[in-house]
Coordinates of C-alpha atoms and ligand atoms in Angstrom, one line a residue:
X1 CA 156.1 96.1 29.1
X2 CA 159.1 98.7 27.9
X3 CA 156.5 101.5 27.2
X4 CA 156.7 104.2 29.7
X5 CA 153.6 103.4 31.6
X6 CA 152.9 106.7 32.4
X7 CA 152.5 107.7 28.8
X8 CA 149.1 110.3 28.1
X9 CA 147.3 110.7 25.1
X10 CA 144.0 113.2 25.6
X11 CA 141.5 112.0 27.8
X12 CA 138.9 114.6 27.4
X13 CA 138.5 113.3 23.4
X14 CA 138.0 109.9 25.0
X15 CA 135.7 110.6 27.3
X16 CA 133.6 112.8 24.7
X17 CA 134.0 109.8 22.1
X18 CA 132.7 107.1 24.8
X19 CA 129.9 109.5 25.7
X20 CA 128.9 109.8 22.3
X21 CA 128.8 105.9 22.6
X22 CA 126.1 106.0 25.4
X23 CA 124.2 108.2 23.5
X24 CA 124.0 106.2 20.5
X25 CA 122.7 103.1 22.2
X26 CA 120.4 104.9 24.0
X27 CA 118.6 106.1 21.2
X28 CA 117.4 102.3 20.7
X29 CA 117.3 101.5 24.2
X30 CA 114.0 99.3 25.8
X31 CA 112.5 100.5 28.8
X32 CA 110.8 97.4 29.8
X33 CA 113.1 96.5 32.5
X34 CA 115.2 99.0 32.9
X35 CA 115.0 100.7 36.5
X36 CA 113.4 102.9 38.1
X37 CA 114.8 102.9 41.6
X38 CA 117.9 101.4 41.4
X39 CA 121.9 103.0 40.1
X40 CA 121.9 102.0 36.3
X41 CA 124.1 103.5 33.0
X42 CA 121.9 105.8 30.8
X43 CA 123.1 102.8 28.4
X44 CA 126.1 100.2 27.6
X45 CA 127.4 98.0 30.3
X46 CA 128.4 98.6 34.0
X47 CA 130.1 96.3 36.3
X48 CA 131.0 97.2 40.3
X49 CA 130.4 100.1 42.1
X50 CA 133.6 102.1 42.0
X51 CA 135.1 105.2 44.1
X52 CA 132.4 105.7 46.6
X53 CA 132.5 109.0 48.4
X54 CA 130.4 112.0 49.9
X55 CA 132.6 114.6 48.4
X56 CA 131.5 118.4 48.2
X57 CA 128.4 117.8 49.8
X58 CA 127.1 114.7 47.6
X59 CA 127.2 110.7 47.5
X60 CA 129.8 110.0 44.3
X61 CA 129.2 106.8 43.5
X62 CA 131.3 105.6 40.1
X63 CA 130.9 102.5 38.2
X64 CA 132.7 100.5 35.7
X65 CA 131.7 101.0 32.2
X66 CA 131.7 99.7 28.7
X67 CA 129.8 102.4 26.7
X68 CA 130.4 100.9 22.9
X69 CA 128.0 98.3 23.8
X70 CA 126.2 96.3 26.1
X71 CA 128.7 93.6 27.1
X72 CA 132.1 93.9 29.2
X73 CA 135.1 95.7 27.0
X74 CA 137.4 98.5 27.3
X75 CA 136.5 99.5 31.0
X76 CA 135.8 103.4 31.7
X77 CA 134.1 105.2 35.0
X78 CA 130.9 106.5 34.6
X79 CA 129.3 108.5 37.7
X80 CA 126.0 110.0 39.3
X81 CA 125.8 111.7 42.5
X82 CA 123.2 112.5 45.2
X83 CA 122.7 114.7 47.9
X84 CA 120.6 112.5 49.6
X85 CA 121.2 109.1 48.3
X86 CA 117.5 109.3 47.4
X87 CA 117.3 111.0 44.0
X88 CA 120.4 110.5 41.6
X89 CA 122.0 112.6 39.1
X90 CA 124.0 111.2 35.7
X91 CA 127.6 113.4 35.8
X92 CA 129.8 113.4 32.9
X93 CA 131.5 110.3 32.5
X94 CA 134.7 110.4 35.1
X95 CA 137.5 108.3 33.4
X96 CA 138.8 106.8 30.1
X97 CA 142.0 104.9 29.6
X98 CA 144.4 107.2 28.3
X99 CA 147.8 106.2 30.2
X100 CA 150.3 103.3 28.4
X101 CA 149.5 101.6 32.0
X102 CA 145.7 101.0 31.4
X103 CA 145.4 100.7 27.8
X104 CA 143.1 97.9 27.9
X105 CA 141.2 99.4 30.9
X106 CA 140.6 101.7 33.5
X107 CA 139.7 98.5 36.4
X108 CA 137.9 99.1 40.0
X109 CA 139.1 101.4 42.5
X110 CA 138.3 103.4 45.1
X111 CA 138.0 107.3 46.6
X112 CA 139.6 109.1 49.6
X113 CA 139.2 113.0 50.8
X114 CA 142.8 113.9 50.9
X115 CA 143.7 116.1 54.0
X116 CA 144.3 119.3 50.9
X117 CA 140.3 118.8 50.7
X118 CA 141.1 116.9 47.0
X119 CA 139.6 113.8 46.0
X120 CA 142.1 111.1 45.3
X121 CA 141.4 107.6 43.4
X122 CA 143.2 104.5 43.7
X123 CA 142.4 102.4 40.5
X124 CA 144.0 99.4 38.3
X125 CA 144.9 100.3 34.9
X126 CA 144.9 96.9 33.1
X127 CA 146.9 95.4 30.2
X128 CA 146.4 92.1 28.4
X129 CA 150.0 90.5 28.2
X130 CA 149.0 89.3 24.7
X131 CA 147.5 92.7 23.9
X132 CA 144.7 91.3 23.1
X133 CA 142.6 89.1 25.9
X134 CA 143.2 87.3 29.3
X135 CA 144.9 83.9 27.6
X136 CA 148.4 85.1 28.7
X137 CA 147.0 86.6 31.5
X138 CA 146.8 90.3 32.6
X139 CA 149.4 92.9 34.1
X140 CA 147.8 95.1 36.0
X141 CA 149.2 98.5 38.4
X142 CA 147.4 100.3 41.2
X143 CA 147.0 103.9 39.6
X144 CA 146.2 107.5 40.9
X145 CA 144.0 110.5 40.2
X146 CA 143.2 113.6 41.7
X147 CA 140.4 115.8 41.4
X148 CA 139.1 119.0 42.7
X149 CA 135.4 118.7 42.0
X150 CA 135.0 115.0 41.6
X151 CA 134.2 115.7 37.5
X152 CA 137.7 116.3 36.1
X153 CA 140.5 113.6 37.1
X154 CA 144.1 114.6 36.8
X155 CA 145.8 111.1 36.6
X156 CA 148.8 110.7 38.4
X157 CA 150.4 107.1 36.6
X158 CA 151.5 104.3 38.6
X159 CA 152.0 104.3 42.4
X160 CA 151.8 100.5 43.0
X161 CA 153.7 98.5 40.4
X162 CA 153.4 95.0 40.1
X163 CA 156.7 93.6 41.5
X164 CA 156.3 89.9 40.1
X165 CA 156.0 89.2 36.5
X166 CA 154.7 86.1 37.3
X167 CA 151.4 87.5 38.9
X168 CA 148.9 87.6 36.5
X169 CA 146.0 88.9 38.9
X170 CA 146.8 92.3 40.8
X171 CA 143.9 94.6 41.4
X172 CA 141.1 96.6 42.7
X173 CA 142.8 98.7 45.5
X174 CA 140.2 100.0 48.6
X175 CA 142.1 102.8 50.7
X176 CA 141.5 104.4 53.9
X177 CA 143.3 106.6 56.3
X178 CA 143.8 105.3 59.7
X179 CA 145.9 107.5 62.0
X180 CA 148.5 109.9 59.8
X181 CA 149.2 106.3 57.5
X182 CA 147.1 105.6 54.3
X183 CA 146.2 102.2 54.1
X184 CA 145.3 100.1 50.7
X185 CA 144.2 96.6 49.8
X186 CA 144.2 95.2 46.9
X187 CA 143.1 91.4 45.5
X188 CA 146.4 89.1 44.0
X189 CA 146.8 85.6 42.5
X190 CA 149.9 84.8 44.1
X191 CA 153.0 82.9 41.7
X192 CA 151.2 80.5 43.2
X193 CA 147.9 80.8 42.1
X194 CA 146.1 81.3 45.6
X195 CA 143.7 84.1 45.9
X196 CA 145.3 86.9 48.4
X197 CA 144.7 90.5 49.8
X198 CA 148.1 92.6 49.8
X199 CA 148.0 95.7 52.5
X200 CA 150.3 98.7 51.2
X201 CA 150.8 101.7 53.7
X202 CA 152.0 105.2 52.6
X203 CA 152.7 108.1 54.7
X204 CA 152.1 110.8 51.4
X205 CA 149.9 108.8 49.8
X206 CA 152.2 108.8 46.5
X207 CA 154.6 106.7 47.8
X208 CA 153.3 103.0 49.2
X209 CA 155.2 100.4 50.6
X210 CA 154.2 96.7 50.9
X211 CA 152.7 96.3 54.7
X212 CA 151.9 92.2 54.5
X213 CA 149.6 89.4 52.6
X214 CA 146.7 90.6 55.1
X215 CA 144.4 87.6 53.6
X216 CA 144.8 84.9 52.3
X217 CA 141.6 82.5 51.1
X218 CA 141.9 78.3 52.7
X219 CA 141.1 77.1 49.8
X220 CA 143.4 76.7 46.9
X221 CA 140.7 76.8 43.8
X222 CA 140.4 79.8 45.3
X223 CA 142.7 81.9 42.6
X224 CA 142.0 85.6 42.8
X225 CA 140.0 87.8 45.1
X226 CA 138.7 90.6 43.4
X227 CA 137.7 93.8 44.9
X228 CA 138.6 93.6 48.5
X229 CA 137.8 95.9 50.8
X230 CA 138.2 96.6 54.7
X231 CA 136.2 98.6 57.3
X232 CA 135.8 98.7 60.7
X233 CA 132.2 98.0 63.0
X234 CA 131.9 98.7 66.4
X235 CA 135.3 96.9 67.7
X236 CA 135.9 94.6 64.9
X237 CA 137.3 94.6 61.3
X238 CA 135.4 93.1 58.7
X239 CA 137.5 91.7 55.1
X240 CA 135.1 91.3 52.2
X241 CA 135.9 90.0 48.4
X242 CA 134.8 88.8 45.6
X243 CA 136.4 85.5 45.3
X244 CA 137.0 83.6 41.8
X245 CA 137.0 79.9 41.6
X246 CA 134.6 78.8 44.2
X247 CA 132.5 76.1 43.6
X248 CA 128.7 75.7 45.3
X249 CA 128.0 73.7 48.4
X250 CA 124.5 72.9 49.6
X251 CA 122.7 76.2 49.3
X252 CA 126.1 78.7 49.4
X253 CA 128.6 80.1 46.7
X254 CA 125.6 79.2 44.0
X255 CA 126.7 81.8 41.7
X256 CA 129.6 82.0 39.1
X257 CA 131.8 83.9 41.4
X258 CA 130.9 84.6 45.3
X259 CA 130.7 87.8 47.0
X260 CA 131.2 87.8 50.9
X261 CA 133.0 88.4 54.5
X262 CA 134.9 87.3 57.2
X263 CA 134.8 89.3 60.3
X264 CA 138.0 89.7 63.0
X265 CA 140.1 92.0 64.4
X266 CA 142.9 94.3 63.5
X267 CA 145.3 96.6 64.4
X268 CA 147.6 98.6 62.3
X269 CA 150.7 96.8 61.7
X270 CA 149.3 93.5 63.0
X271 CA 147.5 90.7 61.0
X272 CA 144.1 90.1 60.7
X273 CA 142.6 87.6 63.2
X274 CA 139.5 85.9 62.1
X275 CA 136.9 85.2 64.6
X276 CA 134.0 84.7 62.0
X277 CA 132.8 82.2 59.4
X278 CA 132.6 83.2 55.7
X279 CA 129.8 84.5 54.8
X280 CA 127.9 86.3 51.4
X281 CA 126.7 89.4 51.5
X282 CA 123.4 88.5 49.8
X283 CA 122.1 84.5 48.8
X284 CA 120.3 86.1 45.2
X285 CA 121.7 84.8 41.7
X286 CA 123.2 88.0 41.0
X287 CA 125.3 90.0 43.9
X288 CA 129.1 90.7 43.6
X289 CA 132.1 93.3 43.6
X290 CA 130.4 95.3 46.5
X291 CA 132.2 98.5 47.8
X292 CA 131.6 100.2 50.8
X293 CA 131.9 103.8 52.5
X294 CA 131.7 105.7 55.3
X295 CA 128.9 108.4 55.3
X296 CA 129.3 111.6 56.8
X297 CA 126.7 110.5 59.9
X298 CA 129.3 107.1 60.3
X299 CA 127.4 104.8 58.8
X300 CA 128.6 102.2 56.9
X301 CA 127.0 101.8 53.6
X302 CA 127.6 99.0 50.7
X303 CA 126.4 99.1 46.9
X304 CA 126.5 96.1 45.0
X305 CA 126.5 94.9 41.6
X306 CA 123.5 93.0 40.1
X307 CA 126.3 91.0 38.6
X308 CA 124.7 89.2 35.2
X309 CA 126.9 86.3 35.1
X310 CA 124.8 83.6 33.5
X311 CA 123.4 83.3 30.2
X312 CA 120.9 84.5 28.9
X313 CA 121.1 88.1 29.8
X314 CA 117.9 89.7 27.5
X315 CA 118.4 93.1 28.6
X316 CA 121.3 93.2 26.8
X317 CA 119.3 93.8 23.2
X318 CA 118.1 96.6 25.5
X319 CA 120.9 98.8 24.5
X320 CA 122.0 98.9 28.4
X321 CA 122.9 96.0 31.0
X322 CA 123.5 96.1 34.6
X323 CA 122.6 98.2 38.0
X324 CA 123.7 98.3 41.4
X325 CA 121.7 96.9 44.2
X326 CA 120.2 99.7 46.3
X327 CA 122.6 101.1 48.9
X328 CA 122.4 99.7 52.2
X329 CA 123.6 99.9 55.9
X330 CA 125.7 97.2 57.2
X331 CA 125.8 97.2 61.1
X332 CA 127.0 93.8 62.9
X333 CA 124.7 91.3 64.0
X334 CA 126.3 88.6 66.3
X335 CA 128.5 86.7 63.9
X336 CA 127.7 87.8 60.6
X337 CA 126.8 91.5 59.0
X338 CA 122.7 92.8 59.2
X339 CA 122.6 94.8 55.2
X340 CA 119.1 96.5 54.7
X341 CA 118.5 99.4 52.5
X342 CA 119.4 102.9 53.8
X343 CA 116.3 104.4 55.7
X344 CA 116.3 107.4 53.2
X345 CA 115.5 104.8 50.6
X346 CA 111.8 104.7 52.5
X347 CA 111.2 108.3 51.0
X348 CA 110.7 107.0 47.6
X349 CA 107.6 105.4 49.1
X350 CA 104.1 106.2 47.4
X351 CA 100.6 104.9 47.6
X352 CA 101.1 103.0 50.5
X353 CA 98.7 100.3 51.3
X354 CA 98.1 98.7 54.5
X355 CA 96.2 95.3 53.6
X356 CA 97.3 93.2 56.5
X357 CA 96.3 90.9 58.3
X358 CA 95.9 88.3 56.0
X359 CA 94.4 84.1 56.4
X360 CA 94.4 82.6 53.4
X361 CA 93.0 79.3 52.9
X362 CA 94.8 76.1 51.6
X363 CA 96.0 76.5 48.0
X364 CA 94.1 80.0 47.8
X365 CA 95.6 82.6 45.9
X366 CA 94.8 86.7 45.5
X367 CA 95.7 89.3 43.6
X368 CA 97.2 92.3 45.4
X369 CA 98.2 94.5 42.9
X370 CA 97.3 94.4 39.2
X371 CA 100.3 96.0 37.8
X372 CA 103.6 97.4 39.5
X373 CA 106.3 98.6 37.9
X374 CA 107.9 99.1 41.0
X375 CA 107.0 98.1 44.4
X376 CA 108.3 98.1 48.2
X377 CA 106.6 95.6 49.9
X378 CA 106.9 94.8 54.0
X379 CA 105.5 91.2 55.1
X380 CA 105.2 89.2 58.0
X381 CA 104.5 85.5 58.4
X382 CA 103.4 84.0 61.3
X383 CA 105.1 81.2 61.8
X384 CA 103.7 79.6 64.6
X385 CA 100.5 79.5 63.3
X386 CA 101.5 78.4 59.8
X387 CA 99.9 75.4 58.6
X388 CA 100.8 75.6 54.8
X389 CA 103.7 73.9 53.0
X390 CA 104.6 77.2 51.2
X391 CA 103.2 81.0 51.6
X392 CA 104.8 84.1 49.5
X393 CA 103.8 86.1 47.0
X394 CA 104.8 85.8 43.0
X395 CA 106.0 89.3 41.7
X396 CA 106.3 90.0 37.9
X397 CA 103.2 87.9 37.4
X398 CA 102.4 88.3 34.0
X399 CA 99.0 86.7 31.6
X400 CA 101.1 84.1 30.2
X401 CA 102.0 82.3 33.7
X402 CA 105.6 83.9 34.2
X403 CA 106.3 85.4 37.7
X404 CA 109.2 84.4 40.4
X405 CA 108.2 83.5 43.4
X406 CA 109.3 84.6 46.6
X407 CA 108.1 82.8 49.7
X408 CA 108.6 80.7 52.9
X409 CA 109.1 76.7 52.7
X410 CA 108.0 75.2 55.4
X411 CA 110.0 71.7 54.0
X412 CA 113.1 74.0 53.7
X413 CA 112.9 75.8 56.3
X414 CA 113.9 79.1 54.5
X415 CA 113.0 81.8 52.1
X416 CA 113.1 81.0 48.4
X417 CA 113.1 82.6 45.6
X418 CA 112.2 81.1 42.5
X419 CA 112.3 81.7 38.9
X420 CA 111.4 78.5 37.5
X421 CA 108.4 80.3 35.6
X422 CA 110.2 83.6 34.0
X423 CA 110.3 83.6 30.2
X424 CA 113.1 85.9 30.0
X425 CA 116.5 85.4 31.3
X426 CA 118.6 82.4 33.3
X427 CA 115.8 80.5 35.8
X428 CA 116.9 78.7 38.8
X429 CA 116.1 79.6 42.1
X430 CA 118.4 80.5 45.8
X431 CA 117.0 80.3 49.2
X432 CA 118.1 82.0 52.2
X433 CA 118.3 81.0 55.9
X434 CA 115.6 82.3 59.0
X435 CA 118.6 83.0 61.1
X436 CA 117.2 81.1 64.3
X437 CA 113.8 83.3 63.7
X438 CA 111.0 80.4 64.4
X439 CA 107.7 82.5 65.2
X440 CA 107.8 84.5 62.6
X441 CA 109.6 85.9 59.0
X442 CA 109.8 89.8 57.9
X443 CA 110.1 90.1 54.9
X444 CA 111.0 93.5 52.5
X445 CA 110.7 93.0 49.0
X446 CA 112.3 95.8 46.7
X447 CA 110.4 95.6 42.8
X448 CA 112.1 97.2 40.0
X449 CA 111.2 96.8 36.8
X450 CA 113.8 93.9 35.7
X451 CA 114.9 93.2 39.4
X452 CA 113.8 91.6 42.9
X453 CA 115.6 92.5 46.2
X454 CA 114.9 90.5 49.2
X455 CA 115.8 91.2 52.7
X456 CA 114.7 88.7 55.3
X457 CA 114.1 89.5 58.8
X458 CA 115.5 93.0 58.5
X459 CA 118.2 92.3 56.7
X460 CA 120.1 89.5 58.3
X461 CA 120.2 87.8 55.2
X462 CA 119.0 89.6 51.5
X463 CA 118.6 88.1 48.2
X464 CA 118.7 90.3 45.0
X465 CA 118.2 88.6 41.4
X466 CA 117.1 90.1 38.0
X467 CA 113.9 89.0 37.2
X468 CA 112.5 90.2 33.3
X469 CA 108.3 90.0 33.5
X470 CA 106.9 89.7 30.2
X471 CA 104.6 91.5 28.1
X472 CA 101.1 93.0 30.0
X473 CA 100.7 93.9 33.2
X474 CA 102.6 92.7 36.4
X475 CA 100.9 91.5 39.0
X476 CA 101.8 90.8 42.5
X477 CA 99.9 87.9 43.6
X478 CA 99.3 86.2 47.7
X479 CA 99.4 82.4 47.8
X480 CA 99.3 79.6 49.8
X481 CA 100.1 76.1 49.1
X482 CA 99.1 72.6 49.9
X483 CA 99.5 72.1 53.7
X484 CA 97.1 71.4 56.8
X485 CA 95.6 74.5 56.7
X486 CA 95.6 78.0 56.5
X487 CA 98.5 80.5 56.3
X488 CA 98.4 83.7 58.5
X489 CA 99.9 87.0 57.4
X490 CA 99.9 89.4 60.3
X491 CA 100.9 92.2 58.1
X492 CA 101.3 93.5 54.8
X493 CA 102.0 96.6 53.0
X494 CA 102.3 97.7 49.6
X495 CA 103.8 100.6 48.4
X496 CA 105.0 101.9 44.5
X497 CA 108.0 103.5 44.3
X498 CA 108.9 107.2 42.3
X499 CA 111.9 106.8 40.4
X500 CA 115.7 107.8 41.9
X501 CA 116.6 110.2 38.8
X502 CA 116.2 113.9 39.0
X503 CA 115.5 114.5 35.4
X504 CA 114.4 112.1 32.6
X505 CA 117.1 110.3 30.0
X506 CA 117.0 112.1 26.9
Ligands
FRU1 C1 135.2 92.6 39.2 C2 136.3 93.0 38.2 C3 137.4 93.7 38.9 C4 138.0 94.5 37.8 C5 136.8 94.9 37.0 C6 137.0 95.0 35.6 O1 133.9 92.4 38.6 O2 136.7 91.9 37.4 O3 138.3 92.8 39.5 O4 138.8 95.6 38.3 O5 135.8 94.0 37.3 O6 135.9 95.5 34.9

């Protein structure tokens, strides 16, 4: 790499060519599953949630983006904003690789309010060694922007180079001020090959010196962790990643890569004592690189990726493919995190039904709703009364059989979420845990038009997975199956949902 990395060529005619891009595909873009309430690309394809920030009086939430088509490629940052983080606004599109240093890409990063009242980003800019793809690996820098209004991004080059050639993973930096010291994390394959998170401190925040390895994963398949990140609740510290080269056990680390935490404690300038099992943020098929952020009130909020990692992925001949998970709160519950949507989120609410309580004989099934596009439903389950084998609902219930199912197993012992019956996409099904929860099961159900979001018991564990109905209407169905006897639902609502965008796509 004898290029200086710093090198510029004009961003603004990149950023006008990619957005040209977007336009282009959305011209033939498909609506049929595209949502309604949930952070999505007007079109091409987005990855994790990136720089996440209430900055001059709105939520900032960036994304990574390929806007030439709808698979992963040359990485730029889109960007909407909210003032509420109810109804969304598309911004112009924030960054394009225009720096020698991330030529190949403009990776994941993160946002902090400087103490000048600026907005400053932490990002990777990302070469291929080979110059073309990842078979020689990748070199990869943690970069730097500034920006007044959060639209325009003056880059800054390199203020973390990689200080081992033989380190082939070295990105996604998450920074936070703690005292008068800046701190950042960032996810490393050691010369080793082991998946680590490196802690940099800086006093200016241009110039950052290497603090320790503040992580560093047991296991040694374990090569890379991407997108780390580190916050505090209450008195502990909780380190989250997005770890590559897991493999499944049992009901856990199902999906391609694994998304999850560990919680501890920490001190600046100490190490990170872990007191917590590992855990994933959400049990769904398709959940990773989440960020989080401090909102102005102090709660902690996390936005996910619907992370389409497994073949086939139809809404990709949609001209667009990929959207976050809605934003939640994370507050601790005993030894693992509680993640439920943010109350505002309730505001989108329409139409509300209140058709609880609920018996339903054995094997009996009923229609609840003809057709939803979108829908927020809230359920509970008696349990102690229950006397069926299973007792849910199928969503995206369509004339030709197709629906996934969402419901308690009384065999299991835990939610599923099936979607043995969908015509469109990867099938399969995940189930998640009651928690110690015996007499009864809450459930909230999030329905978009191409996605499911789960959140059991409120919120100790969630589920989200893209689900892609087919043609007709969508139904959301009651049932209950086989058993003794009857199933008893104490309570049920149904609501639809208006759409986050403040304007139309056109
Ligand atoms: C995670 C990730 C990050 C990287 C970005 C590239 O999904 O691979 O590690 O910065 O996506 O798009």
């Amino acid at each position: 790499m004898n290029q200086n990395a710093n090198e510029q060529t004009d961003m603004t005619a990149q950023l006008e060519k990619a957005q040209a891009g977007i336009d282009e595909l959305f011209q033939h873009r498909n609506d049929r599953w595209y949502p309604l309430c949930h952070i999505a690309s007007k079109a091409g394809w987005i990855n994790d949630p990136n720089g996440l920030i209430f900055f001059k009086g709105r939520y900032q939430a960036y994304y990574q983006l390929y806007p030439y088509g709808t698979k992963w490629g040359l990485m730029h940052w889109g960007h909407v904003s909210s003032e509420d983080l109810v109804t969304w606004r598309r911004e112009p599109l924030a960054m394009a690789p225009s720096l020698e240093a991330e030529k190949d890409g403009v990776f994941s990063g993160s946002a902090v309010l400087a103490d000048d009242g600026r907005m400053v980003i932490y990002y990777t800019g990302h070469r291929w060694r080979n110059g073309v793809n990842e078979d020689q690996g990748n070199f990869q820098e943690q970069c730097m922007a500034v920006s007044d209004d959060g639209i325009h991004f003056e880059k800054k080059g390199v203020v973390v180079p990689c200080p081992d050639d033989r380190i082939l993973h070295f990105r996604d930096p998450k920074v936070w001020k703690q005292g008068n010291r800046w701190y950042m994390v960032f996810g490393v394959s050691n010369v080793e090959k082991r998946g680590e998170i490196w802690m940099y401190t800086s006093q200016d925040m241009e110039h950052w010196s290497f603090d320790r390895v503040i992580y560093r994963h047991p296991d040694p398949d374990v090569f890379m962790l991407e997108c780390p990140d580190m916050f505090p609740v209450e008195d502990k510290w909780v380190i989250c990643y997005s770890a590559m080269g897991t493999k499944p056990h049992g009901f856990n680390q199902r999906n391609h890569n694994n998304a999850g935490y560990v919680i501890g404690t920490w001190q600046p300038g100490g190490d990170f004592h872990q007191e917590s099992d590992f855990h994933l943020w959400d049990l769904g098929q398709n959940y990773y690189a989440p960020q989080t952020m401090e909102a102005p009130d102090g709660r902690r909020l996390v936005f996910g990726w619907m992370s389409p990692f497994t073949e086939p992925i139809p809404m990709q001949d949609d001209g667009w493919c990929g959207q976050f998970t809605l934003p939640r709160e994370v507050t601790l519950a005993g030894d693992h995190l509680r993640t439920r949507p943010v109350a505002e989120f309730s505001r989108l609410r329409k139409d509300t039904r209140d058709l609880g309580p609920i018996d339903l004989d054995v094997n009996e099934t009923r229609t609840l709703v003809e057709d939803a596009r979108t829908a927020d439903i809230e359920m509970t389950i008696d349990l102690d009364r229950n006397q069926a084998e299973r007792v849910g609902l199928e969503v995206h219930a369509t004339q030709d059989g197709g629906h996934t199912m969402v419901c308690y197993d009384d065999q299991l012992g835990r939610i599923v979420l099936d979607r043995h019956s969908n015509t469109y996409g990867d099938r399969g099904y995940r189930t998640a845990p009651l928690d110690g929860h015996t007499d009864q099961v809450k459930l909230r159900i999030i329905l978009d038009q191409g996605s499911v979001e789960v959140y059991v018991n409120d919120g100790l564990e969630a589920m989200s997975s893209y689900s892609f109905p087919s043609d007709g209407p969508r139904a959301i169905k009651l049932f209950s199956e086989s058993g003794e006897g009857q199933a008893h639902i104490s309570s049920l609502t149904v609501s639809a949902l208006d759409t986050i965008w403040e304007t139309p796509d056109k």
